[in-house]
XYZ file of C-alpha atoms in Angstrom:
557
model
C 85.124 100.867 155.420
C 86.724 100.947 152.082
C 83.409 101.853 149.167
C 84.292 100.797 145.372
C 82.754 102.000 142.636
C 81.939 99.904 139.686
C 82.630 100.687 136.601
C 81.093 98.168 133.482
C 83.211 98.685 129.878
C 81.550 97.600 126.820
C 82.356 99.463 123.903
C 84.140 102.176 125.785
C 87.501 100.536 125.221
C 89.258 104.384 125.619
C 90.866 106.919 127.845
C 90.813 109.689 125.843
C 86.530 111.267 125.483
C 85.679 108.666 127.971
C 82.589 110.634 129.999
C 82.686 108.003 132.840
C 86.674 108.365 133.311
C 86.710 112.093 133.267
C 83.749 112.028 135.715
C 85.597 110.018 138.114
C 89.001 111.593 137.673
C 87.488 114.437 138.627
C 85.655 113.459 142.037
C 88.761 111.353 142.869
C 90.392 115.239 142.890
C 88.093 116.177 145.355
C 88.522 116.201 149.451
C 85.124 114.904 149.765
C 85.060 111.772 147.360
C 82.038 109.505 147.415
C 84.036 106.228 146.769
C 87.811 105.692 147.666
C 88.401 103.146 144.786
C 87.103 101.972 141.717
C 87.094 99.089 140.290
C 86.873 98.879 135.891
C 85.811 95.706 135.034
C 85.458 94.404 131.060
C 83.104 90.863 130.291
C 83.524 88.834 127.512
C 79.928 88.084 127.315
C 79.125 84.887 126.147
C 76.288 85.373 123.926
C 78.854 87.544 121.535
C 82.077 85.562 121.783
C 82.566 81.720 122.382
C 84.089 81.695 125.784
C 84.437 77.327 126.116
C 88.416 78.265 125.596
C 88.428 80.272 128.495
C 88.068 76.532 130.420
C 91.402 75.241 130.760
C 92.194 72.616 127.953
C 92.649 69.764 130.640
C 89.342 70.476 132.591
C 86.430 68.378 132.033
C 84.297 71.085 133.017
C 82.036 72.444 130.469
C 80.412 75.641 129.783
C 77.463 76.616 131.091
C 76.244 78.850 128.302
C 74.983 77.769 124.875
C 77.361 78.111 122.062
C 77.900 81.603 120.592
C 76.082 80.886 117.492
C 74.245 83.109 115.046
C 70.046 82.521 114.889
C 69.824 81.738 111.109
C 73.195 80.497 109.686
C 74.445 78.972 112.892
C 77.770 80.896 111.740
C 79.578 81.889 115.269
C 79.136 85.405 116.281
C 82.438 86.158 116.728
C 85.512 84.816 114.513
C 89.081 84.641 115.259
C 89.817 87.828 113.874
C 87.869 89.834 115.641
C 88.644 87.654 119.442
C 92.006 88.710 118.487
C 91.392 92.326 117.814
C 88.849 92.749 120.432
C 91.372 91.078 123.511
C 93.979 93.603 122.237
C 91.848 96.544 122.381
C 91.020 95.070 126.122
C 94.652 94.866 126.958
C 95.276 98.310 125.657
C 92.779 99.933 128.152
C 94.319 97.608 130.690
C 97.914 99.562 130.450
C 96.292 102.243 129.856
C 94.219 101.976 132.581
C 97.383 101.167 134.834
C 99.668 103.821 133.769
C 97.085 106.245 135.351
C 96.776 104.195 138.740
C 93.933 102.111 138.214
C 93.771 98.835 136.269
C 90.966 96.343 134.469
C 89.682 92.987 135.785
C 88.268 90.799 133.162
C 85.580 88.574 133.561
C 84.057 86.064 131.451
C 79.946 85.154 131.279
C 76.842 86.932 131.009
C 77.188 90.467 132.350
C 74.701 89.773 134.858
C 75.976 86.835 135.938
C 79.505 88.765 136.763
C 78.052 91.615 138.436
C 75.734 89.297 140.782
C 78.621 87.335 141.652
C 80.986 90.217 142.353
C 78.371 91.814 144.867
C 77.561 88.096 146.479
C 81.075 87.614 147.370
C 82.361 91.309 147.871
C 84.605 91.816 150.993
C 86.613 94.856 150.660
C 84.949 97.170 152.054
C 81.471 97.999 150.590
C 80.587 98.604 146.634
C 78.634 101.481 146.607
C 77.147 100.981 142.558
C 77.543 100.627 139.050
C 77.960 102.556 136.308
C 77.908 101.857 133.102
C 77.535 103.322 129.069
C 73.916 103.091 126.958
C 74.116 101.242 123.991
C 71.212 100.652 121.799
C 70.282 96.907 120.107
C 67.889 94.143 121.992
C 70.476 92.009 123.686
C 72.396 95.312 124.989
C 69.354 96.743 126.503
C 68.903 93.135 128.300
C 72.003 93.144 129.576
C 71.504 96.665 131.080
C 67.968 95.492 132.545
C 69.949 92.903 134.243
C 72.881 94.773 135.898
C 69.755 97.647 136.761
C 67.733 94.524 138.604
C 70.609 93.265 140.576
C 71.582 96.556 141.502
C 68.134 98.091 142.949
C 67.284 94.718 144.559
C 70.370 95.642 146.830
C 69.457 99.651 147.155
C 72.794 100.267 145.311
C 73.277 103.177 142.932
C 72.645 101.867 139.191
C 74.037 105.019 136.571
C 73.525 104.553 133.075
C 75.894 106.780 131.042
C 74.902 108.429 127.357
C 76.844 106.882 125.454
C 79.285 110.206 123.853
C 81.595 108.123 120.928
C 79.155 109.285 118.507
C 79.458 112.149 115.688
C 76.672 114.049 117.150
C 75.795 114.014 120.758
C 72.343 112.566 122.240
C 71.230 115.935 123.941
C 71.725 118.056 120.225
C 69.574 116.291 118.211
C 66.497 118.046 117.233
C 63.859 115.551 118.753
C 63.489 113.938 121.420
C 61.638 110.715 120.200
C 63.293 108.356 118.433
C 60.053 107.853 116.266
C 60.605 111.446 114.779
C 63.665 109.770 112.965
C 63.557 110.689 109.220
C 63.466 107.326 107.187
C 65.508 108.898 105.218
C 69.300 109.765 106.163
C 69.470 112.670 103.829
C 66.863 114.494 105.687
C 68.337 113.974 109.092
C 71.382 115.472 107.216
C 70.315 118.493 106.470
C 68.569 118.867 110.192
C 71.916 118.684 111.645
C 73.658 120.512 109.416
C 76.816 121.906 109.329
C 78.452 119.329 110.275
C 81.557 120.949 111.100
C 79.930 122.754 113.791
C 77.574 119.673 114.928
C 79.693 117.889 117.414
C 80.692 119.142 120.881
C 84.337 119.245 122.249
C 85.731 116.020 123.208
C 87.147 115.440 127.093
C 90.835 115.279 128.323
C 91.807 111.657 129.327
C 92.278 111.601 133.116
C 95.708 112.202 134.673
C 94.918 109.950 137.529
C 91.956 107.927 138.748
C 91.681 106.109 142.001
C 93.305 102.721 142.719
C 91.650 99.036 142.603
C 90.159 97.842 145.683
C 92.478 95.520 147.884
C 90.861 92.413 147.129
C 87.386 91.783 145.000
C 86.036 88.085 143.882
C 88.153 86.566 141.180
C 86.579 84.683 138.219
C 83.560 81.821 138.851
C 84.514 78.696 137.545
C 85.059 76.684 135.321
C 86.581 79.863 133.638
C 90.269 81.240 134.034
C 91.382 84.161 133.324
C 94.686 84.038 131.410
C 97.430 86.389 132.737
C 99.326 87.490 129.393
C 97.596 89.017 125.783
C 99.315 85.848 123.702
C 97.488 83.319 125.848
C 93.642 85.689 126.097
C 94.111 85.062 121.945
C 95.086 81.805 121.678
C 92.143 80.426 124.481
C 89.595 83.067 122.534
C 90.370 81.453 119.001
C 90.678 77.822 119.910
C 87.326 76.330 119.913
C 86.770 78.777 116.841
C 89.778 77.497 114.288
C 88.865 74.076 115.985
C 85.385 74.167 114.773
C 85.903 76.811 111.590
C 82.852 77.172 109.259
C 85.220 77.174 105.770
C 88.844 75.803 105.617
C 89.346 75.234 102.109
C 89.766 79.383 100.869
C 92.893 79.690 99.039
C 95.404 81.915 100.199
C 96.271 84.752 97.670
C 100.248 83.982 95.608
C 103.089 85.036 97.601
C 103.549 88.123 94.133
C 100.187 89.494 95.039
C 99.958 92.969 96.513
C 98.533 92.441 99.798
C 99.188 95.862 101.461
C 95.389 95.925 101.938
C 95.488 93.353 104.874
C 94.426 94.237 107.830
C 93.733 94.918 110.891
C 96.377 97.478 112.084
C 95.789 96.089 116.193
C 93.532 96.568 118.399
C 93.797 99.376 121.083
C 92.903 103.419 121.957
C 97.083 103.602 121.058
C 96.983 102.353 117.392
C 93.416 104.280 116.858
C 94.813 108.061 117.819
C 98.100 106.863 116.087
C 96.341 105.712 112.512
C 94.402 108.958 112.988
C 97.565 110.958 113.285
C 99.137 109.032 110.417
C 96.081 109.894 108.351
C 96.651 113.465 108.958
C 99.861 113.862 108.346
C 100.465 112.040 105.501
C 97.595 114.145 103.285
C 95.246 111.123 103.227
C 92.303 112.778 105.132
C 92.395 115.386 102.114
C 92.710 112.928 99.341
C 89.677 110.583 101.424
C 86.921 111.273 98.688
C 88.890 110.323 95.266
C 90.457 107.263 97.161
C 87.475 105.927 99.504
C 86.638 103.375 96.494
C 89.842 101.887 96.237
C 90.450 98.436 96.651
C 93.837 97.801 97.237
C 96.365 99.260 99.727
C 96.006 101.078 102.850
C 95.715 104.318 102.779
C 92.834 104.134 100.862
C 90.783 103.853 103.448
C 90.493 105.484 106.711
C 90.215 102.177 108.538
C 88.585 104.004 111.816
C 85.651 101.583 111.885
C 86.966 98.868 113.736
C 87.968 101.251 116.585
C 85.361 103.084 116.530
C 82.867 100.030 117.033
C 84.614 99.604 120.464
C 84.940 103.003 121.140
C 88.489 102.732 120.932
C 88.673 106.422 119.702
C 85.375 108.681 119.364
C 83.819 110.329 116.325
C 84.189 113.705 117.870
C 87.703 113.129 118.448
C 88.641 112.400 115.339
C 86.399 115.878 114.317
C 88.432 118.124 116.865
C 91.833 116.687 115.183
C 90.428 117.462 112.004
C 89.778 121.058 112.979
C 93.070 121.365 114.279
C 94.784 120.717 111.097
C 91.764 122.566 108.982
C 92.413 125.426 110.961
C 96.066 125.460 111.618
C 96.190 125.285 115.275
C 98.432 121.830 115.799
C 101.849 122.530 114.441
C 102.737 118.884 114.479
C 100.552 118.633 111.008
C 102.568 121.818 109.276
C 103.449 120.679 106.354
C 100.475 118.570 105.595
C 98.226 118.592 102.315
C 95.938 121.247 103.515
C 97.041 122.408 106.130
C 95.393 125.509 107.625
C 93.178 125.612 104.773
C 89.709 124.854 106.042
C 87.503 121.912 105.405
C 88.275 120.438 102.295
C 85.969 117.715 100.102
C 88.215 115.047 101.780
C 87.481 115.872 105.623
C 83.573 116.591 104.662
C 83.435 113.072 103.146
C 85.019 111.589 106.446
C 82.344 113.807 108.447
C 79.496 112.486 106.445
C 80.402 108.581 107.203
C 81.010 109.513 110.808
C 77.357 110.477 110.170
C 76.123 107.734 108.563
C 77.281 105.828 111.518
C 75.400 107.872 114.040
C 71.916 107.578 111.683
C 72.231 103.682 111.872
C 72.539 103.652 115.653
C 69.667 105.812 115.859
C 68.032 103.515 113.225
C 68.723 100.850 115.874
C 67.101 102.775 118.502
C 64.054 103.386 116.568
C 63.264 100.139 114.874
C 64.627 97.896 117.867
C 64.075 94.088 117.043
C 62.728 94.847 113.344
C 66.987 95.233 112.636
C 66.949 91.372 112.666
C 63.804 90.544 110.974
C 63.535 89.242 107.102
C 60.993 92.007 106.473
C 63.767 94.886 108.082
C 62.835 98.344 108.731
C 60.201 98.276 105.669
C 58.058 95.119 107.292
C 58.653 93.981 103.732
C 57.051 90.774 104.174
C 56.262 90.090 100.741
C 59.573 89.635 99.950
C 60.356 85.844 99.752
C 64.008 84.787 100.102
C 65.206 81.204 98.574
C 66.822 78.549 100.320
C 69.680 77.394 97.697
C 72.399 75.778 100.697
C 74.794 74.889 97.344
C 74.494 78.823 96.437
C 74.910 79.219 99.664
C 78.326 77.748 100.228
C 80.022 78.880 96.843
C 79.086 82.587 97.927
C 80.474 82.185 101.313
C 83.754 80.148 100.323
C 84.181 82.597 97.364
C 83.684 80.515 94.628
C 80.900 81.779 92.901
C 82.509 82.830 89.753
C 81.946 86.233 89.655
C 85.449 87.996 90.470
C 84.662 90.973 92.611
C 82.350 88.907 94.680
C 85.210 86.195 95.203
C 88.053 88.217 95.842
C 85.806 90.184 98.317
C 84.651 87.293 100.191
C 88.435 85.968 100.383
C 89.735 88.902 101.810
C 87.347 89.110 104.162
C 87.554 85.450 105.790
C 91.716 85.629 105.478
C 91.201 89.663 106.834
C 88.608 90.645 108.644
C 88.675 93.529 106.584
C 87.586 94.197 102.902
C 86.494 97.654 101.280
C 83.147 99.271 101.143
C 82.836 99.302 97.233
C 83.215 95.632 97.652
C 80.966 95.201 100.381
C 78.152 96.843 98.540
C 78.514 94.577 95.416
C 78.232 91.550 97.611
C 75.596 91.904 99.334
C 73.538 92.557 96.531
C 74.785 89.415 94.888
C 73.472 87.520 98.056
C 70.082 89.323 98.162
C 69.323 90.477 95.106
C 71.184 88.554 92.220
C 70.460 84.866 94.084
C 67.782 86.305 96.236
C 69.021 84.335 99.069
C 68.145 85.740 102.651
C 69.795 88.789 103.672
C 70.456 87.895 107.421
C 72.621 84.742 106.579
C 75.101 87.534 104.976
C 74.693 90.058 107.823
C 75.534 87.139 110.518
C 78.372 86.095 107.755
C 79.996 89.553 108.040
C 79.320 89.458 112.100
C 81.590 86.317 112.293
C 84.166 87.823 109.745
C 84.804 91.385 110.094
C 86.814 92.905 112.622
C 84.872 96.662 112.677
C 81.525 94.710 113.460
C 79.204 97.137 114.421
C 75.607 95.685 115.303
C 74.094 99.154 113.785
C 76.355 99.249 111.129
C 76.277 96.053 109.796
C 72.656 95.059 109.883
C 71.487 98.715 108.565
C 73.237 98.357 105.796
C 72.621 94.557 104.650
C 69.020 95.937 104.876
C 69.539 98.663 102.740
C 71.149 96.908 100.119
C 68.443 94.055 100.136
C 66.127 96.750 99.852
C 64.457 96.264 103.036
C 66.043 99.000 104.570
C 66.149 102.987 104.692
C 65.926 103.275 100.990
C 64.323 106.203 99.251
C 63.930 103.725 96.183
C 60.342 102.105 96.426
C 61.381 98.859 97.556
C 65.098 99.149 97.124
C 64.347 97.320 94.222
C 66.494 100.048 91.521
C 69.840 99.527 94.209
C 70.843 96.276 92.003
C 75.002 96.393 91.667
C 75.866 94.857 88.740
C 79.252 93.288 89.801
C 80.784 93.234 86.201
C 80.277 96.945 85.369
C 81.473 97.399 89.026
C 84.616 95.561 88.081
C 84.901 97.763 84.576
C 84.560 100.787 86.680
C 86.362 100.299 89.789
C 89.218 97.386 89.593
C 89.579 97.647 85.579
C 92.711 95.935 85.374
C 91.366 93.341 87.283
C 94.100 93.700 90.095
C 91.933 93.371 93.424
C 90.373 90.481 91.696
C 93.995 88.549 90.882
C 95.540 89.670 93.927
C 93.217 87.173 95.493
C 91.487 84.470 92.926
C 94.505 82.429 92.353
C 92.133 80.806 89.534
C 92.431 83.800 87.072
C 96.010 85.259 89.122
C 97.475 84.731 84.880
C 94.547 85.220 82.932
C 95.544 88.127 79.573
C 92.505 90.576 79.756
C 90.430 91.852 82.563
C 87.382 90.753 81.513
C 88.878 86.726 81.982
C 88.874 87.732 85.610
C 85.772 89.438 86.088
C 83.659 86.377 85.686
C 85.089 83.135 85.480
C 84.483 79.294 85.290
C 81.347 77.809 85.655
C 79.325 80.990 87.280
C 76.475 80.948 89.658
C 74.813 83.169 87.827
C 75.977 84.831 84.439
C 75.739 88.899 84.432
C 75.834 90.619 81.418
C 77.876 93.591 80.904
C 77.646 95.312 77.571
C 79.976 97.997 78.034
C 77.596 100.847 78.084
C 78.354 103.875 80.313
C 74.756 105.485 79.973
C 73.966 101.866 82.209
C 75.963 103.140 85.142
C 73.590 104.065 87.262
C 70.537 101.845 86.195
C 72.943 98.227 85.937
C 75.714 99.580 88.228
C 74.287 101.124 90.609
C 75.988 104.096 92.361
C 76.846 105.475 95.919
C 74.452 107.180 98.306
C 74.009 110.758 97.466
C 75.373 114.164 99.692
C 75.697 116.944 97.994
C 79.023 118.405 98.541
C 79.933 115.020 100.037
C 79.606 113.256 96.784
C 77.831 110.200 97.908
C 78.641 107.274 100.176
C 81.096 104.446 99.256
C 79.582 102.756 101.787
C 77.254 99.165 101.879
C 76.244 95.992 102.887
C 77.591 96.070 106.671
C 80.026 99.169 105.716
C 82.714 100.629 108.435
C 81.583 104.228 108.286
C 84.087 107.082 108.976
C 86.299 105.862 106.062
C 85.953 101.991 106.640
């Protein structure tokens, strides 16, 4: 009797540093294997994506989930943008998958609901168990819980893996609790410090791993799974653009510089080739003078997005920076810095890879308080307004303030729009119209394609000042968009390139704040103000702060 292995892929989406794969690559080399096949399997859950497109358009069948909607705003969870980078990333590890003599099934449902039905209709051969990577956040611990029930109701083997993308690995931290987190991410800094010599090696990607079973259950109804990447997309993004919460943005003029759109494409392929590009081209050593930019694309790292699938892992990109720190890949000879040691642009890419890490653990220490009005702080005091006009003008970008516009148009037409500007609005939600910080942390879940549930939320906390803030209250982080504009986009060309309103105005300042404003902010001019009416990045040391905000990428994002 044929016995398959299981194998669950979340946000795993790689070959390359993928624990699980190298485990069973390794036991398929083996005489004595304890499974003959194994079968990867990848769920587009439907609490995180609308999945009614996934029921062909001339069925009158109708899902059996709830919409895919966001608890406060009713936004959906997932937009276009990110369907259509996430079902590339999926196809990816499918070839990849392949190429080394396996393959992916992908299902569509609640996780549970796909593994129960898998082992209920099973016949070939026997499936031994499950396995599967940790995540932290409510809803992924649920859907573990589930897959463990089903699993030890039958007496089959249930593994949950650590999950190894991360900067720093689970077993080197120095606790063991997560309620011996510092509150503050300076001080876990300095405990895991140097962070050059913090992560461990990453693995090889397996040369070969064992085939998919003969036959398995295909798909419950009313679902289909489509057979080609063009039609996963267009079934993901149908009842989304059908049903889209804004359709009035203006597009940006056809003379604008739009370099900065994104996303690159989903996938381990384009992740370990951006990273490559990065390396070679000098931008990893120019990072920390550029990481503010606004425009263009090599300002930016743009690892987030992968890494929130686990498309590439934080210690991967670490042991490639090494490489061409300490000379040992030729292919980067000739690059800025080459075989010259860490330099202030790879520390400042190692301290957001860190960042990221501290908001997972963050996560895993606060659990459903990363949802809550009051945050980390319990900052119940705090009362937010309910202004649905504001509301709409700060979501359709219309609010009159520049920076905040530009940003917000970018990011609906994108998926993608830089940390400085992420920073600057969501303090203008939460702090300039005092509006509730989770309708712009569920705003940025349906937009951006690097989502990260850690990330994100974190950060909109922080910058409401509910958060990890060493500020009493958060309440001295206020950005003050116009001085941000003076200081970081003072020819006003982020802010033209997309609000076709001021795309001819003469002077800067025209563009900065336009119209009939929301709210008017005063900016005198005054350079001693910059850190009391600007507000600044998050300090490091030798890292020189963190561009980062308000549901920021990490790692460069």
């Amino acid at each position: 009797m044929s016995r398959t292995l299981i194998y669950l892929l979340r946000r795993d989406l790689r070959l390359v540093d993928n624990p699980i794969l190298h485990e069973i690559g390794k036991l398929h080399s083996q005489s004595q294997r304890p499974f003959d096949n194994v079968l990867p399997i990848y769920v587009f859950q439907a609490h995180e994506m609308e999945v009614s497109g996934l029921i062909p358009a001339n069925s009158d069948a109708k899902s059996p989930y709830p919409e895919a909607r966001s608890d406060v705003g009713k936004f959906w969870r997932c937009g276009p943008l990110r369907a259509k980078f996430i079902a590339e990333s999926v196809w990816d590890i499918k070839k990849s998958l392949e190429d080394v003599g396996s393959g992916l099934e992908i299902r569509v449902g609640m996780i549970g609901d796909v593994v129960k039905h898998i082992l209920d209709n099973f016949s070939g051969g026997e499936v031994t168990g499950v396995w599967m990577t940790d995540e932290e956040g409510v809803e992924e611990k649920r859907q573990i819980k589930a897959v463990k029930k089903e699993l030890e109701s039958r007496g089959k083997e249930f593994k949950l893996w650590k999950d190894e993308k991360m900067f720093i690995d689970d077993r080197d931290l120095p606790y063991s609790s997560p309620r011996e987190l510092p509150d503050m991410f300076t001080t876990f800094r300095k405990q895991v410090e140097p962070l050059r010599d913090a992560p461990r090696k990453p693995l090889p990607k397996p040369s070969k791993l064992p085939a998919l079973p003969q036959s398995y259950p295909s798909q419950f109804a009313p679902f289909v799974i489509p057979t080609t990447l063009d039609d996963l997309i267009s079934d993901l993004q149908r009842p989304l653009n059908a049903n889209a919460p804004i359709t009035n943005i203006p597009k940006p003029t056809p003379d604008s510089p739009m370099s900065s759109l994104g996303p690159f494409g989903g996938g381990e392929r384009k992740a370990l080739a951006r990273l490559h590009h990065l390396i070679s081209n000098g931008a990893v050593s120019t990072y920390k003078d550029t990481r503010n930019g606004m425009l263009g694309s090599e300002y930016s790292t743009r690892f987030s997005a992968w890494l929130a699938l686990g498309s590439i892992s934080s210690r991967y990109i670490h042991a490639e920076l090494l490489d061409f720190e300490d000379g040992r890949n030729e292919k980067y000879k000739g690059s800025r810095g080459f075989g010259k040691g860490e330099n202030k642009g790879t520390a400042a890419i190692r301290f957001e890879l860190l960042w990221r890490d501290y908001f997972r653990l963050c996560t895993r220490k606060f659990g459903p308080r990363l949802f809550q009005a009051g945050g980390f702080k319990g900052a119940e005091d705090i009362k937010w307004k309910e202004n649905q006009e504001q509301l709409k003008r700060w979501l359709e970008g219309r609010t009159g303030t520049g920076m905040i516009d530009a940003s917000q148009r970018e990011l609906y037409l994108t998926g993608f729009t830089s940390n400085r500007a992420r920073q600057n609005v969501a303090s203008y939600l939460a702090k300039h119209l005092g509006l509730d910080w989770r309708l712009g942390a569920e705003w940025y879940e349906y937009c951006l394609v690097d989502y990260d549930l850690s990330n994100n939320w974190g950060n909109w906390q922080y910058n409401a000042g509910v958060g990890n803030d060493p500020r009493e209250g958060g309440s001295g982080r206020i950005f003050n968009p116009i001085k941000q504009s003076h200081d970081y986009d003072p020819q006003a060309a982020y802010i033209k390139a997309w609000v076709t309103e001021v795309h001819d105005v003469s002077t800067p300042s025209e563009a900065f704040q336009y119209g009939d404003p929301i709210k008017k902010i005063e900016y005198k001019g005054n350079m001693q103000q910059r850190r009391k009416g600007g507000g600044g990045g998050r300090g490091g040391g030798k890292y020189g702060g963190s561009s980062r905000g308000g549901g920021g990428g990490g790692g460069g994002g």
